Amino acid sequence: MPESNNLQTINSWRTILSTATITATSLIVAGYTTYQLSKQYQKDKEIPTIKDGVEELIGNTPMVKIKSLSKATGMEIYAKMELCNPAGSAKDRVALNIIKTAESQGQLIRGQPGWVFEGTSGSTGISIAMICNSLGYRAHISLPDDTSLEKLSLLESLGATVNKVKPASIVDPDQYVNAAKKACDTLLKDHSGAKGVFADQFENEANWKVHYETTGPEIWKQMDGHIDAFIAGCGTGGTISGVSKYLKEAKNLHGKCHVVLADPQGSGFFNRINYGVMYDYVEKEGTRRRHQVDTIIEGIGLNRITKNFHLGESFIDESIRVIDKQAIRMAKYLSVNDGLFVGSSTAINAVAAVDLSRNLKPGSRIVIIACDSGSRHLSKFWKEARDVERDISLDKVMEA
C-alpha cells in the first residue's frame, strides 16, 4: 500500500508540474504575442493617416538629438524640427491659426474671395501663401527688398503678390509691416466686396496661442516631461512666449525649465531680458548698417516690444547674445557633423545651447527650435557658411 500511495503521489506531482509547465508556456506565448501585437500597434500608429489637405500636415514635428553637440558638451541637446512643417518653418502654425481666427470672426469666409496681407522678412509670408492656396485665398506679402532671393522666389512661385520695400524702422509709414496694413486698408475701402485681413503676426495673439496650444505640449510629450532648458530666438515673440508659458505652467514637468532667448547681434532683446532696457550699442547714431537689425540673421532679432513678446516676457529667464560669425560657423558644423542643414536662426539657437551648457549639470536636457532649412539662406547666410572649414572644431565655432 505505501508503494502504491507513493506512486499515486508521484503521478499527481507529475500531472501538476506538467499542467504548470503548459500554463507557464501558454502565459509566455500569450505575453510574447501581446508584446508583438503591441509593437505592431505602435508601429501602425506611427504611420501617418490620410489628410484632407496640406494644412492638416502642420504640427507634430519630430524631435531629433543633435549628437555632435550632445557628445561635446556632456548634455542631451535636441532640436524640435519645425523645418519639417509643409511650408518649411514654424510659421506654418502661426499662419494657419491667424487665418482660422479670421474665419471665426467673419473676416474671411471659406469658398469666397479673400486676401491675407502680411509684412514679413520671408518665412511667415511663405506659410501664408501656401495655406492661402490650400484654402482658396490669395496672399499679399510686403517684405524688405534685401530678403534672401530664395524666399522671394518661393513667394513668387507660390503665386503671392509681393511688395518689396526698403528696410526701415517701424515708425516709417513705408516699413514693410506698415505697408502690409496700408494695402489691406486700401482693399477694404475700395468697396469691391472682397474680404481681406491683415495678419499682423507681431501683435496678433493667435501667434503665441498656437504655440501654447500645440508646440509646447508636443515638446513636453516628446521629452516625457524631462526638459531642463528651452532655447528659441525672438522675432514676433510668438514661439518663445507660447512655449515658455506652457512649460512653466506644466504641473507634471520634472523640475524647472530654464528658458533662454537666443539673440543675434544688433537686436535689443538681450539687454531687455538681462538688464530691463530695450537698447543695443548699434543703436548709436551713425553705427547702423541697415535700419532693422545689424545682422546677417533673418527671422529673429528686433528693437521694439511686440504684444506677443510682452505677454511671454515674464517666462523668459535669460538671453544669450550670439554674433554672426558664431552662427555662420555653427551652421557649417551641424551640416558636417550631424547632417542638419539649417538656417541662420537655428544656428543661433545651437550656439546658445552650447554656451548655456557650461552652466548646467552633466546630462541636462536642452531643447532648441530648428526653425527652417538652410535652403532658404543660400544666397546670404550660407554664401558665407559654405566657405567655413569642413573640419572646424566646436571650440573654434564658439570663438567670439
CSV table of N, CA and C in Angstrom, one decimal, residues 220-382:
chain,number,residue,atom,x,y,z
A,220,TRP,N,6.7,68.8,-24.6
A,220,TRP,CA,6.6,68.2,-23.3
A,220,TRP,C,6.4,66.7,-23.5
A,221,LYS,N,5.5,66.3,-24.4
A,221,LYS,CA,5.3,64.9,-24.6
A,221,LYS,C,6.5,64.2,-25.2
A,222,GLN,N,7.1,64.8,-26.2
A,222,GLN,CA,8.3,64.1,-26.8
A,222,GLN,C,9.4,63.9,-25.8
A,223,MET,N,9.6,64.9,-24.9
A,223,MET,CA,10.6,64.8,-23.9
A,223,MET,C,10.2,64.1,-22.6
A,224,ASP,N,9.0,63.5,-22.6
A,224,ASP,CA,8.5,62.8,-21.5
A,224,ASP,C,8.5,63.7,-20.2
A,225,GLY,N,8.4,65.0,-20.4
A,225,GLY,CA,8.3,65.9,-19.3
A,225,GLY,C,9.7,66.2,-18.7
A,226,HIS,N,10.8,65.7,-19.3
A,226,HIS,CA,12.1,66.0,-18.8
A,226,HIS,C,12.8,67.0,-19.6
A,227,ILE,N,12.7,68.3,-19.3
A,227,ILE,CA,13.3,69.4,-20.1
A,227,ILE,C,13.9,70.3,-19.1
A,228,ASP,N,15.2,70.4,-19.1
A,228,ASP,CA,16.0,71.3,-18.2
A,228,ASP,C,16.1,72.7,-18.8
A,229,ALA,N,16.1,72.9,-20.1
A,229,ALA,CA,16.2,74.2,-20.7
A,229,ALA,C,15.6,74.2,-22.1
A,230,PHE,N,15.0,75.3,-22.4
A,230,PHE,CA,14.4,75.5,-23.7
A,230,PHE,C,15.0,76.8,-24.3
A,231,ILE,N,15.4,76.7,-25.6
A,231,ILE,CA,16.0,77.9,-26.2
A,231,ILE,C,15.3,78.2,-27.6
A,232,ALA,N,15.0,79.5,-27.7
A,232,ALA,CA,14.4,79.9,-29.0
A,232,ALA,C,14.9,81.4,-29.2
A,233,GLY,N,14.9,81.8,-30.5
A,233,GLY,CA,15.1,83.2,-30.8
A,233,GLY,C,13.8,83.9,-30.7
A,234,CYS,N,13.8,85.2,-31.0
A,234,CYS,CA,12.6,86.0,-30.9
A,234,CYS,C,12.6,87.1,-32.0
A,235,GLY,N,11.5,86.9,-32.8
A,235,GLY,CA,11.2,87.9,-33.8
A,235,GLY,C,9.9,88.6,-33.4
A,236,THR,N,8.8,87.9,-33.7
A,236,THR,CA,7.5,88.3,-33.2
A,236,THR,C,7.3,88.1,-31.8
A,237,GLY,N,8.0,87.0,-31.2
A,237,GLY,CA,7.9,86.7,-29.8
A,237,GLY,C,6.9,85.6,-29.6
A,238,GLY,N,6.2,85.1,-30.7
A,238,GLY,CA,5.2,84.1,-30.5
A,238,GLY,C,5.6,82.8,-30.0
A,239,THR,N,6.7,82.3,-30.6
A,239,THR,CA,7.2,80.9,-30.3
A,239,THR,C,7.7,80.9,-28.9
A,240,ILE,N,8.6,81.8,-28.5
A,240,ILE,CA,9.2,81.7,-27.2
A,240,ILE,C,8.2,82.0,-26.1
A,241,SER,N,7.2,82.9,-26.4
A,241,SER,CA,6.2,83.2,-25.4
A,241,SER,C,5.2,82.0,-25.2
A,242,GLY,N,4.7,81.5,-26.2
A,242,GLY,CA,3.8,80.4,-26.1
A,242,GLY,C,4.4,79.1,-25.5
A,243,VAL,N,5.6,78.7,-26.0
A,243,VAL,CA,6.2,77.5,-25.5
A,243,VAL,C,6.6,77.7,-24.0
A,244,SER,N,7.3,78.8,-23.7
A,244,SER,CA,7.8,79.0,-22.4
A,244,SER,C,6.6,79.1,-21.4
A,245,LYS,N,5.5,79.7,-21.7
A,245,LYS,CA,4.4,79.8,-20.9
A,245,LYS,C,3.8,78.4,-20.6
A,246,TYR,N,3.7,77.6,-21.6
A,246,TYR,CA,3.3,76.2,-21.4
A,246,TYR,C,4.2,75.4,-20.5
A,247,LEU,N,5.5,75.5,-20.8
A,247,LEU,CA,6.5,74.7,-20.0
A,247,LEU,C,6.5,75.2,-18.5
A,248,LYS,N,6.4,76.5,-18.3
A,248,LYS,CA,6.5,77.0,-17.0
A,248,LYS,C,5.2,76.6,-16.2
A,249,GLU,N,4.1,76.5,-16.9
A,249,GLU,CA,2.9,76.2,-16.2
A,249,GLU,C,2.6,74.7,-16.1
A,250,ALA,N,3.4,73.8,-16.8
A,250,ALA,CA,3.1,72.4,-16.8
A,250,ALA,C,3.3,71.8,-15.4
A,251,LYS,N,2.3,71.3,-14.8
A,251,LYS,CA,2.3,70.8,-13.4
A,251,LYS,C,3.1,69.5,-13.3
A,252,ASN,N,3.1,68.7,-14.4
A,252,ASN,CA,3.9,67.4,-14.3
A,252,ASN,C,5.2,67.5,-15.0
A,253,LEU,N,5.8,68.6,-15.1
A,253,LEU,CA,7.2,68.8,-15.6
A,253,LEU,C,8.2,68.4,-14.5
A,254,HIS,N,9.1,67.5,-14.9
A,254,HIS,CA,10.1,67.1,-13.9
A,254,HIS,C,11.2,68.2,-13.7
A,255,GLY,N,11.0,68.9,-12.6
A,255,GLY,CA,11.9,70.0,-12.3
A,255,GLY,C,11.5,71.3,-13.1
A,256,LYS,N,12.4,72.3,-12.9
A,256,LYS,CA,12.1,73.6,-13.5
A,256,LYS,C,12.8,73.7,-14.9
A,257,CYS,N,12.1,74.3,-15.8
A,257,CYS,CA,12.7,74.5,-17.2
A,257,CYS,C,13.2,75.9,-17.3
A,258,HIS,N,14.5,76.0,-17.6
A,258,HIS,CA,15.2,77.3,-17.8
A,258,HIS,C,15.0,77.8,-19.2
A,259,VAL,N,14.4,79.0,-19.4
A,259,VAL,CA,14.1,79.4,-20.7
A,259,VAL,C,15.1,80.5,-21.2
A,260,VAL,N,15.7,80.3,-22.3
A,260,VAL,CA,16.7,81.2,-22.8
A,260,VAL,C,16.3,81.8,-24.2
A,261,LEU,N,16.4,83.1,-24.3
A,261,LEU,CA,16.2,83.8,-25.6
A,261,LEU,C,17.5,84.0,-26.3
A,262,ALA,N,17.7,83.3,-27.4
A,262,ALA,CA,19.0,83.5,-28.2
A,262,ALA,C,18.8,84.7,-29.1
A,263,ASP,N,19.7,85.6,-29.0
A,263,ASP,CA,19.5,86.9,-29.7
A,263,ASP,C,20.7,87.2,-30.6
A,264,PRO,N,20.5,87.6,-31.8
A,264,PRO,CA,21.6,88.0,-32.7
A,264,PRO,C,22.1,89.4,-32.4
A,265,GLN,N,23.3,89.6,-32.9
A,265,GLN,CA,23.9,91.0,-32.7
A,265,GLN,C,23.0,92.0,-33.3
A,266,GLY,N,22.9,93.2,-32.7
A,266,GLY,CA,22.1,94.3,-33.2
A,266,GLY,C,20.7,94.3,-32.7
A,267,SER,N,20.3,93.2,-32.1
A,267,SER,CA,18.9,93.1,-31.5
A,267,SER,C,18.9,93.6,-30.1
A,268,GLY,N,17.8,94.1,-29.6
A,268,GLY,CA,17.7,94.7,-28.3
A,268,GLY,C,17.2,93.7,-27.2
A,269,PHE,N,16.7,92.5,-27.6
A,269,PHE,CA,16.2,91.6,-26.6
A,269,PHE,C,17.2,91.2,-25.5
A,270,PHE,N,18.4,91.0,-25.9
A,270,PHE,CA,19.5,90.6,-25.0
A,270,PHE,C,19.5,91.6,-23.8
A,271,ASN,N,19.5,92.9,-24.1
A,271,ASN,CA,19.6,93.8,-23.0
A,271,ASN,C,18.2,94.0,-22.3
A,272,ARG,N,17.1,93.7,-23.0
A,272,ARG,CA,15.8,93.8,-22.4
A,272,ARG,C,15.6,92.7,-21.3
A,273,ILE,N,16.0,91.5,-21.7
A,273,ILE,CA,15.8,90.4,-20.8
A,273,ILE,C,16.8,90.5,-19.6
A,274,ASN,N,18.1,90.7,-19.9
A,274,ASN,CA,19.1,90.7,-18.8
A,274,ASN,C,19.2,92.0,-18.0
A,275,TYR,N,18.8,93.1,-18.6
A,275,TYR,CA,19.0,94.4,-17.9
A,275,TYR,C,17.8,95.3,-17.9
A,276,GLY,N,16.7,94.8,-18.5
A,276,GLY,CA,15.5,95.6,-18.5
A,276,GLY,C,15.4,96.8,-19.4
A,277,VAL,N,16.4,96.9,-20.3
A,277,VAL,CA,16.5,98.1,-21.2
A,277,VAL,C,16.5,97.6,-22.7
A,278,MET,N,15.5,98.1,-23.5
A,278,MET,CA,15.5,97.7,-24.9
A,278,MET,C,16.4,98.5,-25.7
A,279,TYR,N,17.7,98.2,-25.7
A,279,TYR,CA,18.7,99.0,-26.4
A,279,TYR,C,19.9,98.2,-26.8
A,280,ASP,N,20.5,98.5,-27.9
A,280,ASP,CA,21.7,97.8,-28.3
A,280,ASP,C,22.7,98.9,-28.7
A,281,TYR,N,24.0,98.6,-28.5
A,281,TYR,CA,25.1,99.6,-28.8
A,281,TYR,C,25.0,100.0,-30.3
A,282,VAL,N,24.5,99.2,-31.2
A,282,VAL,CA,24.5,99.6,-32.6
A,282,VAL,C,23.4,100.6,-32.9
A,283,GLU,N,22.6,100.9,-31.8
A,283,GLU,CA,21.6,101.9,-32.0
A,283,GLU,C,22.2,103.3,-32.0
A,284,LYS,N,23.5,103.4,-31.6
A,284,LYS,CA,24.1,104.7,-31.6
A,284,LYS,C,24.1,105.3,-33.0
A,285,GLU,N,23.8,106.6,-33.1
A,285,GLU,CA,23.7,107.3,-34.4
A,285,GLU,C,25.0,107.1,-35.2
A,286,GLY,N,24.8,106.7,-36.4
A,286,GLY,CA,25.9,106.6,-37.4
A,286,GLY,C,26.6,105.2,-37.4
A,287,THR,N,26.1,104.3,-36.5
A,287,THR,CA,26.8,103.0,-36.5
A,287,THR,C,26.0,101.9,-37.2
A,288,ARG,N,24.8,102.1,-37.6
A,288,ARG,CA,23.9,101.1,-38.1
A,288,ARG,C,24.1,100.9,-39.6
A,289,ARG,N,24.3,99.6,-40.1
A,289,ARG,CA,24.4,99.3,-41.5
A,289,ARG,C,23.1,99.3,-42.2
A,290,ARG,N,22.0,98.8,-41.5
A,290,ARG,CA,20.7,98.7,-42.1
A,290,ARG,C,19.7,99.1,-41.0
A,291,HIS,N,18.5,99.4,-41.4
A,291,HIS,CA,17.5,100.0,-40.5
A,291,HIS,C,16.9,99.1,-39.4
A,292,GLN,N,16.8,97.8,-39.7
A,292,GLN,CA,16.1,96.9,-38.8
A,292,GLN,C,17.0,96.4,-37.7
A,293,VAL,N,17.9,95.4,-38.0
A,293,VAL,CA,18.8,94.9,-37.0
A,293,VAL,C,20.1,94.6,-37.7
A,294,ASP,N,21.2,95.0,-37.1
A,294,ASP,CA,22.5,95.0,-37.7
A,294,ASP,C,23.1,93.6,-37.7
A,295,THR,N,22.6,92.7,-38.5
A,295,THR,CA,23.0,91.3,-38.5
A,295,THR,C,22.6,90.6,-39.9
A,296,ILE,N,23.3,89.5,-40.2
A,296,ILE,CA,23.0,88.8,-41.4
A,296,ILE,C,21.8,87.8,-41.1
A,297,ILE,N,21.5,87.6,-39.9
A,297,ILE,CA,20.5,86.7,-39.5
A,297,ILE,C,19.1,87.2,-39.9
A,298,GLU,N,18.3,86.3,-40.4
A,298,GLU,CA,16.9,86.7,-40.8
A,298,GLU,C,15.9,85.9,-39.9
A,299,GLY,N,14.8,86.6,-39.6
A,299,GLY,CA,13.7,86.0,-38.9
A,299,GLY,C,13.6,86.2,-37.4
A,300,ILE,N,14.7,86.6,-36.8
A,300,ILE,CA,14.7,86.9,-35.4
A,300,ILE,C,15.5,88.2,-35.2
A,301,GLY,N,15.3,88.8,-34.0
A,301,GLY,CA,16.0,90.0,-33.6
A,301,GLY,C,15.1,91.2,-33.9
A,302,LEU,N,15.0,92.1,-33.0
A,302,LEU,CA,14.2,93.3,-33.1
A,302,LEU,C,14.6,94.3,-32.1
A,303,ASN,N,14.2,95.5,-32.3
A,303,ASN,CA,14.5,96.6,-31.4
A,303,ASN,C,13.2,97.3,-30.9
A,304,ARG,N,12.1,96.5,-30.8
A,304,ARG,CA,10.9,97.1,-30.2
A,304,ARG,C,10.1,95.9,-29.5
A,305,ILE,N,9.2,96.3,-28.6
A,305,ILE,CA,8.5,95.3,-27.8
A,305,ILE,C,7.2,95.0,-28.6
A,306,THR,N,6.9,93.8,-29.0
A,306,THR,CA,5.7,93.4,-29.6
A,306,THR,C,4.7,92.9,-28.5
A,307,LYS,N,3.5,92.8,-28.9
A,307,LYS,CA,2.5,92.3,-27.9
A,307,LYS,C,2.8,90.8,-27.6
A,308,ASN,N,3.2,90.0,-28.6
A,308,ASN,CA,3.4,88.6,-28.4
A,308,ASN,C,4.6,88.4,-27.5
A,309,PHE,N,5.7,89.2,-27.6
A,309,PHE,CA,6.8,89.1,-26.7
A,309,PHE,C,6.4,89.6,-25.3
A,310,HIS,N,5.7,90.7,-25.2
A,310,HIS,CA,5.3,91.3,-23.9
A,310,HIS,C,4.6,90.2,-23.1
A,311,LEU,N,3.6,89.5,-23.7
A,311,LEU,CA,2.8,88.6,-23.0
A,311,LEU,C,3.6,87.4,-22.4
A,312,GLY,N,4.8,87.1,-23.0
A,312,GLY,CA,5.5,86.0,-22.5
A,312,GLY,C,6.9,86.4,-21.8
A,313,GLU,N,7.1,87.7,-21.8
A,313,GLU,CA,8.4,88.1,-21.3
A,313,GLU,C,8.7,87.6,-19.9
A,314,SER,N,7.7,87.5,-19.0
A,314,SER,CA,8.0,87.1,-17.6
A,314,SER,C,8.4,85.6,-17.5
A,315,PHE,N,8.2,84.9,-18.6
A,315,PHE,CA,8.5,83.4,-18.5
A,315,PHE,C,10.0,83.2,-19.0
A,316,ILE,N,10.6,84.2,-19.5
A,316,ILE,CA,12.0,84.1,-20.1
A,316,ILE,C,13.0,84.4,-19.0
A,317,ASP,N,13.9,83.5,-18.7
A,317,ASP,CA,14.9,83.6,-17.6
A,317,ASP,C,16.1,84.4,-18.0
A,318,GLU,N,16.6,84.2,-19.2
A,318,GLU,CA,17.8,85.0,-19.6
A,318,GLU,C,17.9,85.0,-21.1
A,319,SER,N,18.8,85.9,-21.6
A,319,SER,CA,19.1,85.9,-23.0
A,319,SER,C,20.6,85.8,-23.2
A,320,ILE,N,21.0,85.1,-24.3
A,320,ILE,CA,22.3,84.9,-24.7
A,320,ILE,C,22.6,85.5,-26.1
A,321,ARG,N,23.6,86.4,-26.1
A,321,ARG,CA,23.9,87.1,-27.4
A,321,ARG,C,24.8,86.2,-28.2
A,322,VAL,N,24.5,86.1,-29.5
A,322,VAL,CA,25.3,85.3,-30.5
A,322,VAL,C,25.6,86.2,-31.6
A,323,ILE,N,26.9,86.2,-31.9
A,323,ILE,CA,27.3,87.1,-33.1
A,323,ILE,C,27.3,86.3,-34.4
A,324,ASP,N,27.2,87.0,-35.5
A,324,ASP,CA,27.1,86.4,-36.8
A,324,ASP,C,28.1,85.3,-37.1
A,325,LYS,N,29.4,85.6,-36.7
A,325,LYS,CA,30.4,84.6,-37.1
A,325,LYS,C,30.2,83.3,-36.4
A,326,GLN,N,29.7,83.3,-35.1
A,326,GLN,CA,29.4,82.1,-34.4
A,326,GLN,C,28.3,81.3,-35.1
A,327,ALA,N,27.3,82.0,-35.5
A,327,ALA,CA,26.2,81.3,-36.1
A,327,ALA,C,26.6,80.7,-37.5
A,328,ILE,N,27.4,81.5,-38.3
A,328,ILE,CA,27.8,81.0,-39.6
A,328,ILE,C,28.6,79.7,-39.4
A,329,ARG,N,29.6,79.8,-38.4
A,329,ARG,CA,30.4,78.6,-38.2
A,329,ARG,C,29.6,77.4,-37.7
A,330,MET,N,28.6,77.7,-36.8
A,330,MET,CA,27.8,76.6,-36.2
A,330,MET,C,27.0,75.9,-37.3
A,331,ALA,N,26.5,76.7,-38.3
A,331,ALA,CA,25.7,76.1,-39.4
A,331,ALA,C,26.5,75.1,-40.1
A,332,LYS,N,27.7,75.4,-40.4
A,332,LYS,CA,28.6,74.5,-41.2
A,332,LYS,C,28.9,73.3,-40.3
A,333,TYR,N,29.2,73.5,-39.0
A,333,TYR,CA,29.5,72.4,-38.1
A,333,TYR,C,28.4,71.4,-38.0
A,334,LEU,N,27.1,71.9,-37.9
A,334,LEU,CA,26.0,71.0,-37.8
A,334,LEU,C,25.8,70.2,-39.1
A,335,SER,N,26.0,70.9,-40.2
A,335,SER,CA,25.9,70.2,-41.5
A,335,SER,C,26.8,69.1,-41.7
A,336,VAL,N,28.1,69.4,-41.3
A,336,VAL,CA,29.2,68.4,-41.5
A,336,VAL,C,29.1,67.2,-40.5
A,337,ASN,N,28.7,67.5,-39.2
A,337,ASN,CA,28.8,66.5,-38.2
A,337,ASN,C,27.5,65.9,-37.9
A,338,ASP,N,26.3,66.5,-38.3
A,338,ASP,CA,25.0,65.9,-38.0
A,338,ASP,C,24.1,65.7,-39.2
A,339,GLY,N,24.6,66.3,-40.3
A,339,GLY,CA,23.7,66.2,-41.5
A,339,GLY,C,22.5,67.1,-41.4
A,340,LEU,N,22.6,68.1,-40.4
A,340,LEU,CA,21.5,69.1,-40.2
A,340,LEU,C,21.8,70.3,-41.0
A,341,PHE,N,21.1,70.5,-42.1
A,341,PHE,CA,21.3,71.7,-43.0
A,341,PHE,C,20.3,72.8,-42.6
A,342,VAL,N,20.7,73.7,-41.7
A,342,VAL,CA,19.8,74.6,-41.0
A,342,VAL,C,20.0,76.0,-41.5
A,343,GLY,N,19.0,76.8,-41.2
A,343,GLY,CA,19.0,78.3,-41.4
A,343,GLY,C,19.7,79.0,-40.3
A,344,SER,N,19.8,80.3,-40.5
A,344,SER,CA,20.5,81.2,-39.6
A,344,SER,C,20.0,81.2,-38.1
A,345,SER,N,18.7,81.3,-38.0
A,345,SER,CA,18.1,81.4,-36.6
A,345,SER,C,18.3,80.0,-35.8
A,346,THR,N,18.3,78.9,-36.5
A,346,THR,CA,18.5,77.6,-35.9
A,346,THR,C,20.0,77.6,-35.4
A,347,ALA,N,20.9,78.1,-36.2
A,347,ALA,CA,22.3,78.1,-35.8
A,347,ALA,C,22.5,79.0,-34.6
A,348,ILE,N,21.8,80.1,-34.5
A,348,ILE,CA,21.9,81.0,-33.3
A,348,ILE,C,21.5,80.2,-32.1
A,349,ASN,N,20.4,79.4,-32.2
A,349,ASN,CA,19.9,78.7,-31.1
A,349,ASN,C,20.9,77.6,-30.6
A,350,ALA,N,21.5,77.0,-31.6
A,350,ALA,CA,22.5,75.9,-31.3
A,350,ALA,C,23.7,76.5,-30.6
A,351,VAL,N,24.2,77.7,-31.0
A,351,VAL,CA,25.3,78.4,-30.3
A,351,VAL,C,24.9,78.7,-28.9
A,352,ALA,N,23.7,79.1,-28.7
A,352,ALA,CA,23.2,79.5,-27.3
A,352,ALA,C,23.2,78.2,-26.5
A,353,ALA,N,22.8,77.1,-27.1
A,353,ALA,CA,22.7,75.8,-26.3
A,353,ALA,C,24.1,75.4,-25.8
A,354,VAL,N,25.1,75.5,-26.6
A,354,VAL,CA,26.5,75.2,-26.2
A,354,VAL,C,27.0,76.2,-25.1
A,355,ASP,N,26.7,77.4,-25.3
A,355,ASP,CA,27.0,78.4,-24.3
A,355,ASP,C,26.3,78.1,-23.0
A,356,LEU,N,25.1,77.8,-23.0
A,356,LEU,CA,24.3,77.5,-21.8
A,356,LEU,C,24.8,76.3,-21.1
A,357,SER,N,25.3,75.3,-21.8
A,357,SER,CA,25.7,74.0,-21.3
A,357,SER,C,26.8,74.1,-20.3
A,358,ARG,N,27.6,75.2,-20.4
A,358,ARG,CA,28.7,75.4,-19.4
A,358,ARG,C,28.2,75.7,-18.0
A,359,ASN,N,26.9,76.1,-17.9
A,359,ASN,CA,26.4,76.4,-16.6
A,359,ASN,C,25.3,75.3,-16.1
A,360,LEU,N,25.2,74.2,-16.8
A,360,LEU,CA,24.3,73.2,-16.4
A,360,LEU,C,25.0,71.9,-15.9
A,361,LYS,N,24.3,71.2,-15.2
A,361,LYS,CA,24.9,69.9,-14.7
A,361,LYS,C,25.0,68.9,-15.8
A,362,PRO,N,26.0,68.0,-15.8
A,362,PRO,CA,26.1,67.0,-16.9
A,362,PRO,C,24.8,66.2,-17.1
A,363,GLY,N,24.5,65.9,-18.3
A,363,GLY,CA,23.3,65.1,-18.6
A,363,GLY,C,22.0,65.9,-18.7
A,364,SER,N,22.1,67.2,-18.5
A,364,SER,CA,20.9,68.1,-18.6
A,364,SER,C,20.3,68.0,-20.0
A,365,ARG,N,19.0,68.2,-20.1
A,365,ARG,CA,18.3,68.1,-21.4
A,365,ARG,C,17.9,69.5,-21.9
A,366,ILE,N,18.4,69.8,-23.1
A,366,ILE,CA,18.2,71.1,-23.7
A,366,ILE,C,17.4,70.9,-25.0
A,367,VAL,N,16.4,71.7,-25.2
A,367,VAL,CA,15.6,71.7,-26.5
A,367,VAL,C,15.7,73.0,-27.1
A,368,ILE,N,16.1,73.0,-28.4
A,368,ILE,CA,16.1,74.2,-29.2
A,368,ILE,C,15.1,74.1,-30.4
A,369,ILE,N,14.7,75.2,-30.9
A,369,ILE,CA,13.8,75.2,-32.0
A,369,ILE,C,14.7,75.2,-33.3
A,370,ALA,N,14.4,74.2,-34.2
A,370,ALA,CA,15.1,74.2,-35.5
A,370,ALA,C,14.1,74.9,-36.5
A,371,CYS,N,14.2,76.1,-36.7
A,371,CYS,CA,13.2,77.0,-37.4
A,371,CYS,C,13.0,76.7,-38.8
A,372,ASP,N,14.0,76.7,-39.6
A,372,ASP,CA,13.9,76.4,-41.1
A,372,ASP,C,15.2,75.9,-41.6
A,373,SER,N,15.1,75.5,-42.9
A,373,SER,CA,16.2,74.8,-43.6
A,373,SER,C,17.2,75.9,-44.1
A,374,GLY,N,18.4,75.4,-44.3
A,374,GLY,CA,19.5,76.3,-44.9
A,374,GLY,C,19.2,76.6,-46.4
A,375,SER,N,18.3,75.8,-47.0
A,375,SER,CA,17.9,76.0,-48.4
A,375,SER,C,17.3,77.4,-48.7
A,376,ARG,N,16.8,78.0,-47.6
A,376,ARG,CA,16.2,79.4,-47.7
A,376,ARG,C,17.3,80.5,-47.5
A,377,HIS,N,18.5,80.1,-47.3
A,377,HIS,CA,19.5,81.1,-46.9
A,377,HIS,C,20.8,80.9,-47.8
A,378,LEU,N,20.6,80.3,-49.0
A,378,LEU,CA,21.8,80.0,-49.8
A,378,LEU,C,22.5,81.3,-50.3
A,379,SER,N,21.8,82.3,-50.7
A,379,SER,CA,22.4,83.4,-51.3
A,379,SER,C,22.9,84.5,-50.3
A,380,LYS,N,22.6,84.3,-49.0
A,380,LYS,CA,23.1,85.3,-48.0
A,380,LYS,C,23.9,84.5,-46.9
A,381,PHE,N,23.2,84.0,-46.0
A,381,PHE,CA,23.8,83.3,-44.8
A,381,PHE,C,24.8,82.2,-45.2
A,382,TRP,N,24.2,81.2,-46.1
A,382,TRP,CA,25.0,80.1,-46.5
A,382,TRP,C,26.1,80.4,-47.5
